[in-house]
Amino acid sequence: MTTLPKLRLASYNIQKCVGLDLRRQPQRILQVLDRLGADIVVLQEADKRLPPRPAALPHFMLDEAGWKIVDLGGAGSLGWHGNAVIWRGDHIRVRRAALHDLPGLEPRGAVRVEFDTHIGPLRVMGMHLGLFSAWRRQQIIHLRQDGRALDRMPTVWAGDFNEWSRQPILDRLAPDMRFLPPVPSFPAAQPLGALDRIALGGGLEALAHGVHGERPAHIASDHLPVWADLRLAG
């Protein structure tokens, strides 16, 4: 019996590489990324806050560690609105990337990257949603509307959804996406809230998923990374 290939995708809010000890140490973030064993990682808060928003996780350090960076058009930044996507491995290629403005008083955005991978074509939506529920609702509805204009492709949403409720609010707002069962990822020292989430569209299934709490993840950021092992359904 042939085993279908799998791909590990992760989402990690790196808090500009500032850990719970208030020290900015990009090397700790790289250690966490290496131990995750992910093929593709969606990052949030990957750039410093003030213009011109330089990368908090330097490009040269990612290069030296073997990571490739999706070009999202930011001069000196790692991503856009703090959202970035990195990957490694010779079996993955980027088809195209795009940016999505999101409604709300806070400056928020999402990024879209379409890959060719060893499990097939894959669309990855990376996002960091707003702090207020009314804006999060509008942002998810906006992303769903944008998605209707795209070609059909297995799609995964990943990011910091900032949703504390244990009710299936996100599932109701995006019924065409299947949110994986929540795993507490915030705050890193004693996780209580499942703010970091992964959701799958049609054609994908998760073989396993979880939260990565191995050292130094407990201190490298205020969030723990979440991950999922994906393959094409069937």
PDB file of N, CA and C in Angstrom, residues 31-103:
ATOM      1  N   GLN A  31      15.909  28.605  16.486  1.00  0.00           N
ATOM      2  CA  GLN A  31      15.975  27.300  17.146  1.00  0.00           C
ATOM      3  C   GLN A  31      14.596  26.653  17.200  1.00  0.00           C
ATOM      4  N   VAL A  32      13.590  27.457  17.520  1.00  0.00           N
ATOM      5  CA  VAL A  32      12.221  26.931  17.555  1.00  0.00           C
ATOM      6  C   VAL A  32      11.803  26.465  16.167  1.00  0.00           C
ATOM      7  N   LEU A  33      12.073  27.288  15.155  1.00  0.00           N
ATOM      8  CA  LEU A  33      11.701  26.924  13.787  1.00  0.00           C
ATOM      9  C   LEU A  33      12.368  25.625  13.367  1.00  0.00           C
ATOM     10  N   ASP A  34      13.631  25.455  13.722  1.00  0.00           N
ATOM     11  CA  ASP A  34      14.350  24.246  13.334  1.00  0.00           C
ATOM     12  C   ASP A  34      13.731  23.017  13.996  1.00  0.00           C
ATOM     13  N   ARG A  35      13.340  23.145  15.270  1.00  0.00           N
ATOM     14  CA  ARG A  35      12.807  21.995  16.002  1.00  0.00           C
ATOM     15  C   ARG A  35      11.365  21.678  15.621  1.00  0.00           C
ATOM     16  N   LEU A  36      10.690  22.651  15.000  1.00  0.00           N
ATOM     17  CA  LEU A  36       9.328  22.406  14.515  1.00  0.00           C
ATOM     18  C   LEU A  36       9.298  21.357  13.418  1.00  0.00           C
ATOM     19  N   GLY A  37      10.340  21.320  12.591  1.00  0.00           N
ATOM     20  CA  GLY A  37      10.383  20.376  11.482  1.00  0.00           C
ATOM     21  C   GLY A  37       9.368  20.662  10.398  1.00  0.00           C
ATOM     22  N   ALA A  38       9.004  21.939  10.227  1.00  0.00           N
ATOM     23  CA  ALA A  38       7.973  22.307   9.256  1.00  0.00           C
ATOM     24  C   ALA A  38       8.573  22.561   7.875  1.00  0.00           C
ATOM     25  N   ASP A  39       7.752  22.313   6.859  1.00  0.00           N
ATOM     26  CA  ASP A  39       8.131  22.632   5.484  1.00  0.00           C
ATOM     27  C   ASP A  39       7.801  24.081   5.146  1.00  0.00           C
ATOM     28  N   ILE A  40       6.647  24.555   5.620  1.00  0.00           N
ATOM     29  CA  ILE A  40       6.185  25.918   5.380  1.00  0.00           C
ATOM     30  C   ILE A  40       5.775  26.499   6.720  1.00  0.00           C
ATOM     31  N   VAL A  41       6.190  27.747   6.978  1.00  0.00           N
ATOM     32  CA  VAL A  41       5.814  28.409   8.228  1.00  0.00           C
ATOM     33  C   VAL A  41       5.233  29.779   7.909  1.00  0.00           C
ATOM     34  N   VAL A  42       4.069  30.040   8.475  1.00  0.00           N
ATOM     35  CA  VAL A  42       3.437  31.354   8.405  1.00  0.00           C
ATOM     36  C   VAL A  42       3.795  32.095   9.687  1.00  0.00           C
ATOM     37  N   LEU A  43       4.353  33.297   9.540  1.00  0.00           N
ATOM     38  CA  LEU A  43       4.789  34.082  10.690  1.00  0.00           C
ATOM     39  C   LEU A  43       3.908  35.307  10.864  1.00  0.00           C
ATOM     40  N   GLN A  44       3.736  35.716  12.112  1.00  0.00           N
ATOM     41  CA  GLN A  44       3.106  36.997  12.431  1.00  0.00           C
ATOM     42  C   GLN A  44       4.078  37.812  13.283  1.00  0.00           C
ATOM     43  N   GLU A  45       3.908  39.138  13.233  1.00  0.00           N
ATOM     44  CA  GLU A  45       4.796  40.073  13.927  1.00  0.00           C
ATOM     45  C   GLU A  45       6.243  39.796  13.561  1.00  0.00           C
ATOM     46  N   ALA A  46       6.464  39.602  12.255  1.00  0.00           N
ATOM     47  CA  ALA A  46       7.799  39.287  11.759  1.00  0.00           C
ATOM     48  C   ALA A  46       8.635  40.526  11.498  1.00  0.00           C
ATOM     49  N   ASP A  47       8.014  41.698  11.518  1.00  0.00           N
ATOM     50  CA  ASP A  47       8.722  42.954  11.278  1.00  0.00           C
ATOM     51  C   ASP A  47       8.577  43.860  12.493  1.00  0.00           C
ATOM     52  N   LYS A  48       9.519  44.776  12.633  1.00  0.00           N
ATOM     53  CA  LYS A  48       9.416  45.759  13.712  1.00  0.00           C
ATOM     54  C   LYS A  48       8.264  46.721  13.422  1.00  0.00           C
ATOM     55  N   ARG A  49       7.777  47.371  14.456  1.00  0.00           N
ATOM     56  CA  ARG A  49       6.504  48.079  14.371  1.00  0.00           C
ATOM     57  C   ARG A  49       6.568  49.374  13.563  1.00  0.00           C
ATOM     58  N   LEU A  50       7.630  50.159  13.697  1.00  0.00           N
ATOM     59  CA  LEU A  50       7.665  51.490  13.118  1.00  0.00           C
ATOM     60  C   LEU A  50       8.244  51.476  11.704  1.00  0.00           C
ATOM     61  N   PRO A  51       7.745  52.362  10.814  1.00  0.00           N
ATOM     62  CA  PRO A  51       8.293  52.474   9.460  1.00  0.00           C
ATOM     63  C   PRO A  51       9.791  52.780   9.527  1.00  0.00           C
ATOM     64  N   PRO A  52      10.567  52.207   8.582  1.00  0.00           N
ATOM     65  CA  PRO A  52      10.140  51.404   7.429  1.00  0.00           C
ATOM     66  C   PRO A  52       9.909  49.929   7.733  1.00  0.00           C
ATOM     67  N   ARG A  53       9.636  49.578   8.973  1.00  0.00           N
ATOM     68  CA  ARG A  53       9.317  48.222   9.413  1.00  0.00           C
ATOM     69  C   ARG A  53      10.361  47.200   8.964  1.00  0.00           C
ATOM     70  N   PRO A  54      11.603  47.364   9.418  1.00  0.00           N
ATOM     71  CA  PRO A  54      12.631  46.379   9.062  1.00  0.00           C
ATOM     72  C   PRO A  54      12.318  45.018   9.662  1.00  0.00           C
ATOM     73  N   ALA A  55      12.889  43.990   9.064  1.00  0.00           N
ATOM     74  CA  ALA A  55      12.644  42.626   9.518  1.00  0.00           C
ATOM     75  C   ALA A  55      13.176  42.427  10.931  1.00  0.00           C
ATOM     76  N   ALA A  56      12.333  41.887  11.816  1.00  0.00           N
ATOM     77  CA  ALA A  56      12.785  41.542  13.160  1.00  0.00           C
ATOM     78  C   ALA A  56      13.647  40.285  13.142  1.00  0.00           C
ATOM     79  N   LEU A  57      13.349  39.402  12.204  1.00  0.00           N
ATOM     80  CA  LEU A  57      14.126  38.177  12.006  1.00  0.00           C
ATOM     81  C   LEU A  57      14.948  38.392  10.730  1.00  0.00           C
ATOM     82  N   PRO A  58      16.232  38.712  10.867  1.00  0.00           N
ATOM     83  CA  PRO A  58      17.019  39.156   9.706  1.00  0.00           C
ATOM     84  C   PRO A  58      17.048  38.145   8.565  1.00  0.00           C
ATOM     85  N   HIS A  59      17.011  38.675   7.351  1.00  0.00           N
ATOM     86  CA  HIS A  59      17.033  37.841   6.159  1.00  0.00           C
ATOM     87  C   HIS A  59      18.266  36.931   6.137  1.00  0.00           C
ATOM     88  N   PHE A  60      19.433  37.490   6.492  1.00  0.00           N
ATOM     89  CA  PHE A  60      20.667  36.699   6.366  1.00  0.00           C
ATOM     90  C   PHE A  60      20.657  35.511   7.321  1.00  0.00           C
ATOM     91  N   MET A  61      20.003  35.655   8.484  1.00  0.00           N
ATOM     92  CA  MET A  61      19.942  34.542   9.426  1.00  0.00           C
ATOM     93  C   MET A  61      19.050  33.429   8.894  1.00  0.00           C
ATOM     94  N   LEU A  62      17.945  33.806   8.258  1.00  0.00           N
ATOM     95  CA  LEU A  62      17.085  32.802   7.632  1.00  0.00           C
ATOM     96  C   LEU A  62      17.814  32.101   6.494  1.00  0.00           C
ATOM     97  N   ASP A  63      18.531  32.878   5.682  1.00  0.00           N
ATOM     98  CA  ASP A  63      19.292  32.296   4.575  1.00  0.00           C
ATOM     99  C   ASP A  63      20.306  31.276   5.083  1.00  0.00           C
ATOM    100  N   GLU A  64      21.031  31.659   6.127  1.00  0.00           N
ATOM    101  CA  GLU A  64      22.060  30.762   6.671  1.00  0.00           C
ATOM    102  C   GLU A  64      21.456  29.487   7.245  1.00  0.00           C
ATOM    103  N   ALA A  65      20.220  29.591   7.744  1.00  0.00           N
ATOM    104  CA  ALA A  65      19.544  28.432   8.326  1.00  0.00           C
ATOM    105  C   ALA A  65      18.831  27.581   7.267  1.00  0.00           C
ATOM    106  N   GLY A  66      18.916  27.998   6.000  1.00  0.00           N
ATOM    107  CA  GLY A  66      18.321  27.205   4.927  1.00  0.00           C
ATOM    108  C   GLY A  66      16.883  27.549   4.605  1.00  0.00           C
ATOM    109  N   TRP A  67      16.348  28.638   5.182  1.00  0.00           N
ATOM    110  CA  TRP A  67      14.975  29.039   4.901  1.00  0.00           C
ATOM    111  C   TRP A  67      14.916  29.960   3.693  1.00  0.00           C
ATOM    112  N   LYS A  68      13.867  29.818   2.910  1.00  0.00           N
ATOM    113  CA  LYS A  68      13.591  30.717   1.799  1.00  0.00           C
ATOM    114  C   LYS A  68      12.404  31.588   2.181  1.00  0.00           C
ATOM    115  N   ILE A  69      12.410  32.816   1.692  1.00  0.00           N
ATOM    116  CA  ILE A  69      11.424  33.814   2.093  1.00  0.00           C
ATOM    117  C   ILE A  69      10.549  34.164   0.908  1.00  0.00           C
ATOM    118  N   VAL A  70       9.235  34.099   1.080  1.00  0.00           N
ATOM    119  CA  VAL A  70       8.326  34.527   0.025  1.00  0.00           C
ATOM    120  C   VAL A  70       8.435  36.038  -0.133  1.00  0.00           C
ATOM    121  N   ASP A  71       8.661  36.496  -1.355  1.00  0.00           N
ATOM    122  CA  ASP A  71       8.792  37.926  -1.632  1.00  0.00           C
ATOM    123  C   ASP A  71       7.409  38.565  -1.624  1.00  0.00           C
ATOM    124  N   LEU A  72       7.151  39.361  -0.607  1.00  0.00           N
ATOM    125  CA  LEU A  72       5.866  40.045  -0.477  1.00  0.00           C
ATOM    126  C   LEU A  72       5.989  41.546  -0.732  1.00  0.00           C
ATOM    127  N   GLY A  73       7.109  41.949  -1.317  1.00  0.00           N
ATOM    128  CA  GLY A  73       7.239  43.313  -1.801  1.00  0.00           C
ATOM    129  C   GLY A  73       7.694  44.340  -0.808  1.00  0.00           C
ATOM    130  N   GLY A  74       8.052  43.931   0.406  1.00  0.00           N
ATOM    131  CA  GLY A  74       8.462  44.906   1.402  1.00  0.00           C
ATOM    132  C   GLY A  74       9.956  45.182   1.346  1.00  0.00           C
ATOM    133  N   ALA A  75      10.344  46.420   1.122  1.00  0.00           N
ATOM    134  CA  ALA A  75      11.760  46.780   1.054  1.00  0.00           C
ATOM    135  C   ALA A  75      12.358  46.729   2.454  1.00  0.00           C
ATOM    136  N   GLY A  76      13.151  45.700   2.731  1.00  0.00           N
ATOM    137  CA  GLY A  76      13.762  45.552   4.046  1.00  0.00           C
ATOM    138  C   GLY A  76      12.909  44.786   5.026  1.00  0.00           C
ATOM    139  N   SER A  77      11.598  44.694   4.785  1.00  0.00           N
ATOM    140  CA  SER A  77      10.704  43.938   5.659  1.00  0.00           C
ATOM    141  C   SER A  77      10.747  42.457   5.297  1.00  0.00           C
ATOM    142  N   LEU A  78      10.326  41.645   6.238  1.00  0.00           N
ATOM    143  CA  LEU A  78      10.220  40.213   5.969  1.00  0.00           C
ATOM    144  C   LEU A  78       8.874  39.894   5.332  1.00  0.00           C
ATOM    145  N   GLY A  79       7.852  40.685   5.672  1.00  0.00           N
ATOM    146  CA  GLY A  79       6.522  40.404   5.159  1.00  0.00           C
ATOM    147  C   GLY A  79       5.718  41.657   4.930  1.00  0.00           C
ATOM    148  N   TRP A  80       4.433  41.562   5.239  1.00  0.00           N
ATOM    149  CA  TRP A  80       3.499  42.665   5.011  1.00  0.00           C
ATOM    150  C   TRP A  80       2.511  42.703   6.160  1.00  0.00           C
ATOM    151  N   HIS A  81       2.380  43.876   6.791  1.00  0.00           N
ATOM    152  CA  HIS A  81       1.613  43.991   8.034  1.00  0.00           C
ATOM    153  C   HIS A  81       2.100  42.970   9.060  1.00  0.00           C
ATOM    154  N   GLY A  82       3.393  42.668   8.992  1.00  0.00           N
ATOM    155  CA  GLY A  82       3.975  41.712   9.929  1.00  0.00           C
ATOM    156  C   GLY A  82       3.790  40.263   9.550  1.00  0.00           C
ATOM    157  N   ASN A  83       2.975  39.967   8.516  1.00  0.00           N
ATOM    158  CA  ASN A  83       2.757  38.596   8.069  1.00  0.00           C
ATOM    159  C   ASN A  83       3.837  38.197   7.068  1.00  0.00           C
ATOM    160  N   ALA A  84       4.452  37.056   7.295  1.00  0.00           N
ATOM    161  CA  ALA A  84       5.486  36.555   6.396  1.00  0.00           C
ATOM    162  C   ALA A  84       5.300  35.056   6.214  1.00  0.00           C
ATOM    163  N   VAL A  85       5.871  34.531   5.130  1.00  0.00           N
ATOM    164  CA  VAL A  85       5.811  33.094   4.860  1.00  0.00           C
ATOM    165  C   VAL A  85       7.205  32.641   4.449  1.00  0.00           C
ATOM    166  N   ILE A  86       7.694  31.608   5.103  1.00  0.00           N
ATOM    167  CA  ILE A  86       8.994  31.033   4.773  1.00  0.00           C
ATOM    168  C   ILE A  86       8.830  29.544   4.516  1.00  0.00           C
ATOM    169  N   TRP A  87       9.778  28.980   3.800  1.00  0.00           N
ATOM    170  CA  TRP A  87       9.723  27.539   3.545  1.00  0.00           C
ATOM    171  C   TRP A  87      11.139  27.029   3.332  1.00  0.00           C
ATOM    172  N   ARG A  88      11.293  25.730   3.374  1.00  0.00           N
ATOM    173  CA  ARG A  88      12.573  25.147   3.005  1.00  0.00           C
ATOM    174  C   ARG A  88      12.362  23.764   2.413  1.00  0.00           C
ATOM    175  N   GLY A  89      13.341  23.370   1.593  1.00  0.00           N
ATOM    176  CA  GLY A  89      13.241  22.100   0.884  1.00  0.00           C
ATOM    177  C   GLY A  89      13.179  22.320  -0.618  1.00  0.00           C
ATOM    178  N   ASP A  90      13.822  21.439  -1.359  1.00  0.00           N
ATOM    179  CA  ASP A  90      13.868  21.561  -2.813  1.00  0.00           C
ATOM    180  C   ASP A  90      12.571  21.126  -3.492  1.00  0.00           C
ATOM    181  N   HIS A  91      11.643  20.572  -2.733  1.00  0.00           N
ATOM    182  CA  HIS A  91      10.415  20.034  -3.312  1.00  0.00           C
ATOM    183  C   HIS A  91       9.279  21.059  -3.311  1.00  0.00           C
ATOM    184  N   ILE A  92       9.573  22.302  -2.960  1.00  0.00           N
ATOM    185  CA  ILE A  92       8.534  23.336  -2.886  1.00  0.00           C
ATOM    186  C   ILE A  92       8.927  24.502  -3.781  1.00  0.00           C
ATOM    187  N   ARG A  93       7.959  25.005  -4.541  1.00  0.00           N
ATOM    188  CA  ARG A  93       8.167  26.161  -5.407  1.00  0.00           C
ATOM    189  C   ARG A  93       7.003  27.133  -5.225  1.00  0.00           C
ATOM    190  N   VAL A  94       7.297  28.427  -5.274  1.00  0.00           N
ATOM    191  CA  VAL A  94       6.259  29.445  -5.185  1.00  0.00           C
ATOM    192  C   VAL A  94       5.717  29.732  -6.579  1.00  0.00           C
ATOM    193  N   ARG A  95       4.409  29.663  -6.743  1.00  0.00           N
ATOM    194  CA  ARG A  95       3.766  30.061  -7.990  1.00  0.00           C
ATOM    195  C   ARG A  95       3.558  31.566  -8.043  1.00  0.00           C
ATOM    196  N   ARG A  96       2.898  32.086  -7.012  1.00  0.00           N
ATOM    197  CA  ARG A  96       2.588  33.516  -6.961  1.00  0.00           C
ATOM    198  C   ARG A  96       2.231  33.891  -5.523  1.00  0.00           C
ATOM    199  N   ALA A  97       2.315  35.186  -5.263  1.00  0.00           N
ATOM    200  CA  ALA A  97       1.963  35.695  -3.935  1.00  0.00           C
ATOM    201  C   ALA A  97       1.160  36.975  -4.104  1.00  0.00           C
ATOM    202  N   ALA A  98       0.298  37.259  -3.131  1.00  0.00           N
ATOM    203  CA  ALA A  98      -0.558  38.443  -3.200  1.00  0.00           C
ATOM    204  C   ALA A  98      -0.828  38.941  -1.789  1.00  0.00           C
ATOM    205  N   LEU A  99      -1.287  40.191  -1.711  1.00  0.00           N
ATOM    206  CA  LEU A  99      -1.586  40.843  -0.441  1.00  0.00           C
ATOM    207  C   LEU A  99      -3.070  41.146  -0.352  1.00  0.00           C
ATOM    208  N   HIS A 100      -3.613  41.094   0.860  1.00  0.00           N
ATOM    209  CA  HIS A 100      -5.022  41.409   1.087  1.00  0.00           C
ATOM    210  C   HIS A 100      -5.127  42.476   2.173  1.00  0.00           C
ATOM    211  N   ASP A 101      -5.698  43.624   1.836  1.00  0.00           N
ATOM    212  CA  ASP A 101      -6.051  44.604   2.864  1.00  0.00           C
ATOM    213  C   ASP A 101      -7.269  44.090   3.619  1.00  0.00           C
ATOM    214  N   LEU A 102      -7.277  44.300   4.929  1.00  0.00           N
ATOM    215  CA  LEU A 102      -8.408  43.871   5.743  1.00  0.00           C
ATOM    216  C   LEU A 102      -9.079  45.079   6.377  1.00  0.00           C
ATOM    217  N   PRO A 103     -10.397  45.062   6.492  1.00  0.00           N
ATOM    218  CA  PRO A 103     -11.106  46.189   7.093  1.00  0.00           C
ATOM    219  C   PRO A 103     -10.835  46.282   8.587  1.00  0.00           C
TER     220      PRO A 103
END
